[in-house]
Structures are given as C-alpha cells and as structure tokens.
PDB file of C-alpha atoms in Angstrom:
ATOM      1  CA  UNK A  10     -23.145 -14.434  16.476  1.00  0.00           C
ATOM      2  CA  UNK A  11     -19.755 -15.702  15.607  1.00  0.00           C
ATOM      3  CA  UNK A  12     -18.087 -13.334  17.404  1.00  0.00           C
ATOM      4  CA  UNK A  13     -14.462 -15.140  18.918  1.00  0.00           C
ATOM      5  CA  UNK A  14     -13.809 -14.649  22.669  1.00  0.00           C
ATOM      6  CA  UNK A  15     -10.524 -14.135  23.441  1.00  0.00           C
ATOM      7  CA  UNK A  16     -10.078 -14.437  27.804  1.00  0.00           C
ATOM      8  CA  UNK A  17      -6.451 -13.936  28.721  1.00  0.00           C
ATOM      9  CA  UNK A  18      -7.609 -13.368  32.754  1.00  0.00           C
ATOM     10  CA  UNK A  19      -4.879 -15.736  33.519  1.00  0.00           C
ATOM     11  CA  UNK A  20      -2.615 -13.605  32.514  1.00  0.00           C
ATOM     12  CA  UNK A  21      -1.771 -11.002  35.198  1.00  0.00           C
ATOM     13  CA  UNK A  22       1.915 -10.448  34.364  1.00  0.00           C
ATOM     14  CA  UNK A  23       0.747  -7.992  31.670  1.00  0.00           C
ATOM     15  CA  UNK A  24      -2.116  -5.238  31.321  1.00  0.00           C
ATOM     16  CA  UNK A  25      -5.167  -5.307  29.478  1.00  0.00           C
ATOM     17  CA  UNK A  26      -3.750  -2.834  26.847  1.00  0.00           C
ATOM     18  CA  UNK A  27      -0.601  -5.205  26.597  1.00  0.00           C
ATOM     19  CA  UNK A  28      -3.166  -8.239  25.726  1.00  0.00           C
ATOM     20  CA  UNK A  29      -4.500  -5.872  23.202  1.00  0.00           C
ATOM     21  CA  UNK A  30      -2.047  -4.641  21.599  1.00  0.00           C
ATOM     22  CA  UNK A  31      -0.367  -8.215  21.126  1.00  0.00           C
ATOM     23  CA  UNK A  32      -3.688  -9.504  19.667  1.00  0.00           C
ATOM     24  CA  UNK A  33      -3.461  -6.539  17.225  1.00  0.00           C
ATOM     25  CA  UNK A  34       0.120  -7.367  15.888  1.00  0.00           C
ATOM     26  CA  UNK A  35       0.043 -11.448  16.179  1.00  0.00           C
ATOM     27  CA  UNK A  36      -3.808 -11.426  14.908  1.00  0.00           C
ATOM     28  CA  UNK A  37      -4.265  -8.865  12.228  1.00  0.00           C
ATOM     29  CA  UNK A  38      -4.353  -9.884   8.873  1.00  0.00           C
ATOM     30  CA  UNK A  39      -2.293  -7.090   6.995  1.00  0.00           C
ATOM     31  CA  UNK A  40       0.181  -8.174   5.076  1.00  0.00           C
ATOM     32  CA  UNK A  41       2.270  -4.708   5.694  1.00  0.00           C
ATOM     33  CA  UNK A  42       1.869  -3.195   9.112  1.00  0.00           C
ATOM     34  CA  UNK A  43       4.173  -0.307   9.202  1.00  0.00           C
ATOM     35  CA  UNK A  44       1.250   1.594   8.628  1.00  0.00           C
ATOM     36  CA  UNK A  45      -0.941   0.759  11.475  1.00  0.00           C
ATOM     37  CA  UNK A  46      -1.745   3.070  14.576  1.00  0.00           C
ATOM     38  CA  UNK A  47      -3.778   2.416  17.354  1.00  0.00           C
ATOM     39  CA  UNK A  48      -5.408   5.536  19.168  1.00  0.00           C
ATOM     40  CA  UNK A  49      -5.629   4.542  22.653  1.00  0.00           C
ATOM     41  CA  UNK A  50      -8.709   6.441  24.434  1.00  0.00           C
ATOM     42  CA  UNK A  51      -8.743   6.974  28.193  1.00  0.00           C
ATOM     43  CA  UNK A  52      -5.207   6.098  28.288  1.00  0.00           C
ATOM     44  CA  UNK A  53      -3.953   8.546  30.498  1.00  0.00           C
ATOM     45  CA  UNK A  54      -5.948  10.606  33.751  1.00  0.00           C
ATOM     46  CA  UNK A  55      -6.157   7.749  35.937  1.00  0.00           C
ATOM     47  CA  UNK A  56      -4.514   5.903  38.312  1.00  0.00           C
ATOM     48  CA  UNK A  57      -0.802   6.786  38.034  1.00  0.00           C
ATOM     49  CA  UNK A  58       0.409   2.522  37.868  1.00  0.00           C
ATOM     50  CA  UNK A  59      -2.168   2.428  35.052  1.00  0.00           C
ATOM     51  CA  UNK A  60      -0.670   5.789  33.164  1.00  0.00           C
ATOM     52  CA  UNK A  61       2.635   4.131  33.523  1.00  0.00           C
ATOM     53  CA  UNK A  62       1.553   0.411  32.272  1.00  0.00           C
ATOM     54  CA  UNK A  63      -0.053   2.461  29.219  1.00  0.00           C
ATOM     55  CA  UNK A  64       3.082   4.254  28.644  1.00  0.00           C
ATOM     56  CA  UNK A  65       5.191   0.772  29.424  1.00  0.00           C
ATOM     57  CA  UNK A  66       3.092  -0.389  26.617  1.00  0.00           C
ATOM     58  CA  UNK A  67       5.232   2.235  23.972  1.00  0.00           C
ATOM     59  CA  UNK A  68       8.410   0.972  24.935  1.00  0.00           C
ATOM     60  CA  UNK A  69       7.334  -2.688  24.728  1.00  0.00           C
ATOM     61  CA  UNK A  70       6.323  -2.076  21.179  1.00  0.00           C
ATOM     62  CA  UNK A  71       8.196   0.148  19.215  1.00  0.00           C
ATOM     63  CA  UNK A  72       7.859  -1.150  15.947  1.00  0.00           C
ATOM     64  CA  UNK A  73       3.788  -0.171  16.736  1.00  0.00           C
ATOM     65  CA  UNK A  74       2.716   3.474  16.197  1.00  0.00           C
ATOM     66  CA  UNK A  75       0.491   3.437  19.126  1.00  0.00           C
ATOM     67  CA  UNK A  76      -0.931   6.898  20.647  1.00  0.00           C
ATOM     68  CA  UNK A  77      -2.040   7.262  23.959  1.00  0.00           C
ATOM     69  CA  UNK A  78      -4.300  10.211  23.914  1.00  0.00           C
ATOM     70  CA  UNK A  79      -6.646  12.014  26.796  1.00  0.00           C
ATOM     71  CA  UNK A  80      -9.104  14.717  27.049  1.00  0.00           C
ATOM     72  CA  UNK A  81      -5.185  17.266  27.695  1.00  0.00           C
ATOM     73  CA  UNK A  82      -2.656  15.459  25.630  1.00  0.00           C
ATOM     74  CA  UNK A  83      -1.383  12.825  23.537  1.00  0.00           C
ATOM     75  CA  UNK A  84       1.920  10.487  23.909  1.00  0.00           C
ATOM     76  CA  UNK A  85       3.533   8.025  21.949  1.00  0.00           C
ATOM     77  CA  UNK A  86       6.690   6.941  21.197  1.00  0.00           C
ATOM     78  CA  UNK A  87      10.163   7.763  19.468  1.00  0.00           C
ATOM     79  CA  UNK A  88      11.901   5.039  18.726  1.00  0.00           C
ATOM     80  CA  UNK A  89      16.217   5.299  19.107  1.00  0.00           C
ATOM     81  CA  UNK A  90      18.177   6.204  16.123  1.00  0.00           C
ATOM     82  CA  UNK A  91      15.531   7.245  14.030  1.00  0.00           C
ATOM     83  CA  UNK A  92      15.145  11.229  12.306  1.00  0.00           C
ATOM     84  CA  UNK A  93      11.729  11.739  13.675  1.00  0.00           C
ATOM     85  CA  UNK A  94       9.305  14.548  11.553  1.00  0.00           C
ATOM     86  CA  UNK A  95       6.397  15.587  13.718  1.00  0.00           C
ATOM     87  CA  UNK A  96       4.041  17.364  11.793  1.00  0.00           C
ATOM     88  CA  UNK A  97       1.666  19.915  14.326  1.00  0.00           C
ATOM     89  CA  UNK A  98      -2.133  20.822  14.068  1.00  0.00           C
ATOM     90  CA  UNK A  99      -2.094  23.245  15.180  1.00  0.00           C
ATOM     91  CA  UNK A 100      -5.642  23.853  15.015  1.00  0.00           C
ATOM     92  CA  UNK A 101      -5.644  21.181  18.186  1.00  0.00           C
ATOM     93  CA  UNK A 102      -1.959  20.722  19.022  1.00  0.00           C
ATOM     94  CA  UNK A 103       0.049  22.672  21.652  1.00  0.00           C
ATOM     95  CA  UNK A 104       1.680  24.589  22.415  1.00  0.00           C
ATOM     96  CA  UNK A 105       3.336  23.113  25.437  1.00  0.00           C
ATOM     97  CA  UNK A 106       5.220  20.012  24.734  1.00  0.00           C
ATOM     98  CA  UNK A 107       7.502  17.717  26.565  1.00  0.00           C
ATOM     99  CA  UNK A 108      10.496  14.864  25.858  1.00  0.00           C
ATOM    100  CA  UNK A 109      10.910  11.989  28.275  1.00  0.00           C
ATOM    101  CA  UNK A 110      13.740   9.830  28.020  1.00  0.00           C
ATOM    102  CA  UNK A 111      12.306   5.861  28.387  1.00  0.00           C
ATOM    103  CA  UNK A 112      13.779   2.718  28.756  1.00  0.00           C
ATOM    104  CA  UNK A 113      17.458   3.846  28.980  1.00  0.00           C
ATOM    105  CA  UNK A 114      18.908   7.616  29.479  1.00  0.00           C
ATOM    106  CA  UNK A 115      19.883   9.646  26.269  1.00  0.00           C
ATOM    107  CA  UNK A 116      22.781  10.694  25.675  1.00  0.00           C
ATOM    108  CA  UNK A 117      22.440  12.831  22.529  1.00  0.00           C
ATOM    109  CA  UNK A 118      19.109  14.214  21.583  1.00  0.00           C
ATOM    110  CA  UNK A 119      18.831  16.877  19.395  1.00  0.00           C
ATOM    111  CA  UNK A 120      15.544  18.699  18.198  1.00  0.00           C
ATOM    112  CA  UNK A 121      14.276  21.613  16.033  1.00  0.00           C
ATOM    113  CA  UNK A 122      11.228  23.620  16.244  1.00  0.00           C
ATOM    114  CA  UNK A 123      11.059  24.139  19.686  1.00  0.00           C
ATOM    115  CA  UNK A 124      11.257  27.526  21.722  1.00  0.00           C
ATOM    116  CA  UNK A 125      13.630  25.821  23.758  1.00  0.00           C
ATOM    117  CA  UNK A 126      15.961  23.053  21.157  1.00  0.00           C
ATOM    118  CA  UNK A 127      18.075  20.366  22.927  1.00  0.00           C
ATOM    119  CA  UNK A 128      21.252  20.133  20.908  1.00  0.00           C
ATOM    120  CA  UNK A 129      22.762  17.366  21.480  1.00  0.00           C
ATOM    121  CA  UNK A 130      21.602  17.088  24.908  1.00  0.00           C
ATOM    122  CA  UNK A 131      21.874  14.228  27.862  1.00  0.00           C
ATOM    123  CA  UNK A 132      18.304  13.616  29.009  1.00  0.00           C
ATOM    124  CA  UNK A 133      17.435  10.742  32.213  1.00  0.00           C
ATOM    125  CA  UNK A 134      15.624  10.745  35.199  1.00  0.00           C
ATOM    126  CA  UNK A 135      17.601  12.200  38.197  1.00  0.00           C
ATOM    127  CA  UNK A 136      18.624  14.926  35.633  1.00  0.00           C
ATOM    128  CA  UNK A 137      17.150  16.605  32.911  1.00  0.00           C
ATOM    129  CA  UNK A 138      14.069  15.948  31.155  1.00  0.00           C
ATOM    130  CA  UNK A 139      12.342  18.249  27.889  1.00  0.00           C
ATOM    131  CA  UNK A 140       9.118  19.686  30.521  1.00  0.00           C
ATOM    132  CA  UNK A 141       7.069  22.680  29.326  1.00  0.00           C
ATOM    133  CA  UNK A 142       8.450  23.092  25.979  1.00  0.00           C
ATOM    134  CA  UNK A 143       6.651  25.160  23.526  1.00  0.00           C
ATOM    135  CA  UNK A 144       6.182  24.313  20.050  1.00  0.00           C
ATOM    136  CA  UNK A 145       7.279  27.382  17.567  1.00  0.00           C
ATOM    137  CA  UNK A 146       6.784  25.623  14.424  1.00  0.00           C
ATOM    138  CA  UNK A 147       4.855  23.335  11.700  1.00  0.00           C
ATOM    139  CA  UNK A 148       7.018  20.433  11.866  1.00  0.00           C
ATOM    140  CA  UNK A 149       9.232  19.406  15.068  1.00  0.00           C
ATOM    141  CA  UNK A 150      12.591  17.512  14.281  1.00  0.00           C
ATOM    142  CA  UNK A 151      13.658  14.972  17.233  1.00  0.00           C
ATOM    143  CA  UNK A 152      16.540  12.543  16.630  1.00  0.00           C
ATOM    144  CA  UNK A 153      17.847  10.635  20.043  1.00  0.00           C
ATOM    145  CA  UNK A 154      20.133   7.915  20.970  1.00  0.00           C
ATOM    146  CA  UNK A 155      17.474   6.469  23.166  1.00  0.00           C
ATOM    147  CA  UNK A 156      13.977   6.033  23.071  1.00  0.00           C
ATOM    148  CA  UNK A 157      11.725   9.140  23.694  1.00  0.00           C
ATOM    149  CA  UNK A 158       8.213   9.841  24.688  1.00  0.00           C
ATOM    150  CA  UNK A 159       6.781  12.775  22.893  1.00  0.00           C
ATOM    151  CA  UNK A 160       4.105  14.109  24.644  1.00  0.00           C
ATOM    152  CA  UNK A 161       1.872  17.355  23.201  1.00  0.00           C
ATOM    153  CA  UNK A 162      -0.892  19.399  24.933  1.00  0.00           C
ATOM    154  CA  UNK A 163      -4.394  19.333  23.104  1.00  0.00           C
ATOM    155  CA  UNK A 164      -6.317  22.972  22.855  1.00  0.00           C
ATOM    156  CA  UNK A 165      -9.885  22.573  24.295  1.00  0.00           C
ATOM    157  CA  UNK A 166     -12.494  23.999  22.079  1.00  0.00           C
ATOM    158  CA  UNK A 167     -16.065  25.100  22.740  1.00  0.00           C
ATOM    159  CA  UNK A 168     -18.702  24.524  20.751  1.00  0.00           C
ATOM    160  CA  UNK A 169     -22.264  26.331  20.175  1.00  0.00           C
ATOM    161  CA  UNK A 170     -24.749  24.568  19.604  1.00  0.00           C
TER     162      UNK A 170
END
C-alpha cells in the first residue's frame, strides 16, 4: 500500500528506540523541530538493560524532547546549562519526584519547588542523587551544570463505569 519499510536488523550496536528516534529527527519533514516530543509508551517496567538503553536514548539526544513514560512515572531529560520550568498536573503528577545526574556528575544544581531544594548541590553516582523528592508547587525550577533526568510519579485513578 505504499507503505516504506525501513529494516535496520543489522544494526545491533544501537536499540530499537535509538533506530527510531534517529528516523524521527533525520526523516521528518518539519522545517522547525524544537517543538517536537515523542511520548515513549512501555518505556520503562521491563528488563533493567532495556530501562537503561531507553534512558541512554535521553542523553544521546538532547536537542529531542523525548518522554519516557509508564503505567508509575514519566522521565525525560534536562539538558546542561539550561533554566528548566516544569510546569505540574497535578491532577496526574506526583508527588514524589526524583533528579539523576546522567552522562557526567553535577557539580551545581540548584532547584525550586521542591520539599527538599538542592542549592547548589554536587549530585553523581557513588554520592548523592535527588530520590523521593516531593513536589510542593505548580512549577519546579531545575538549573544544573550537567545533564539531569527528571523523573515524576503518575497518580493512578479509578474509574466507574
């Protein structure tokens, strides 16, 4: 039905969501992509080498807003050096949150809107990272020398029918 095929099996230095995601950017015809997110389902509760790959994915893209989301939370990435404005629902947002340093440790992250605020904090693995935070406000402030994973718990709702 004119449908293209795209098999890049040959390819096992990379995962599938890699593949995708470099289709997306390479292959989409939009002039201006700055305003392009890609909600990843199924991204995360698996196998723990997949959750990473997915999250490798962030880091290998940061120019992408891509957003790993699962049936508990949803990731994505803060890119270095950047003020970053995270705007909560509420309504399905929270309130336990979490910062994870990627890529490199940070040296200086600083954050408002949190129960707990770094200020000016170190962050890496083998020390501290931002676990079981709690979101006190609308908007959450994050700016970081280094490159950040925000990750946010999703509220389960039940529904009548």
């Amino acid at each position: 039905m004119g449908t293209k095929i795209v098999d890049e099996s040959h390819d096992q230095d990379t995962t599938d969501l890699h593949k995708c995601i470099a289709f997306i950017t390479e292959n989409l015809a939009i002039p201006n992509k700055s305003n392009l997110c890609v909600l990843v389902l199924g991204a995360l509760g698996g196998r723990f080498d997949h959750e990473m790959g997915n999250i490798n994915v962030l880091h290998l893209f940061p120019n992408n807003r891509i957003i790993l989301l699962s049936d508990d939370c949803l990731i994505f990435l803060l890119p270095s050096k950047h003020t970053h404005n995270i705007h909560i629902e509420r309504s399905i947002e929270g309130p336990h949150c979490g910062l994870i340093p990627i890529g490199a440790p940070s040296t200086t992250t600083t954050t408002t809107g949190l129960r707990w605020n770094l200020d000016n904090t170190c962050m890496s693995f083998g020390g501290l990272i931002s676990t079981s935070n709690i979101v006190e406000e609308e908007c959450v402030t994050v700016i970081s020398d280094s490159d950040l994973i925000w990750t946010i718990s999703l509220r389960r709702h039940s529904y009548n029918m």
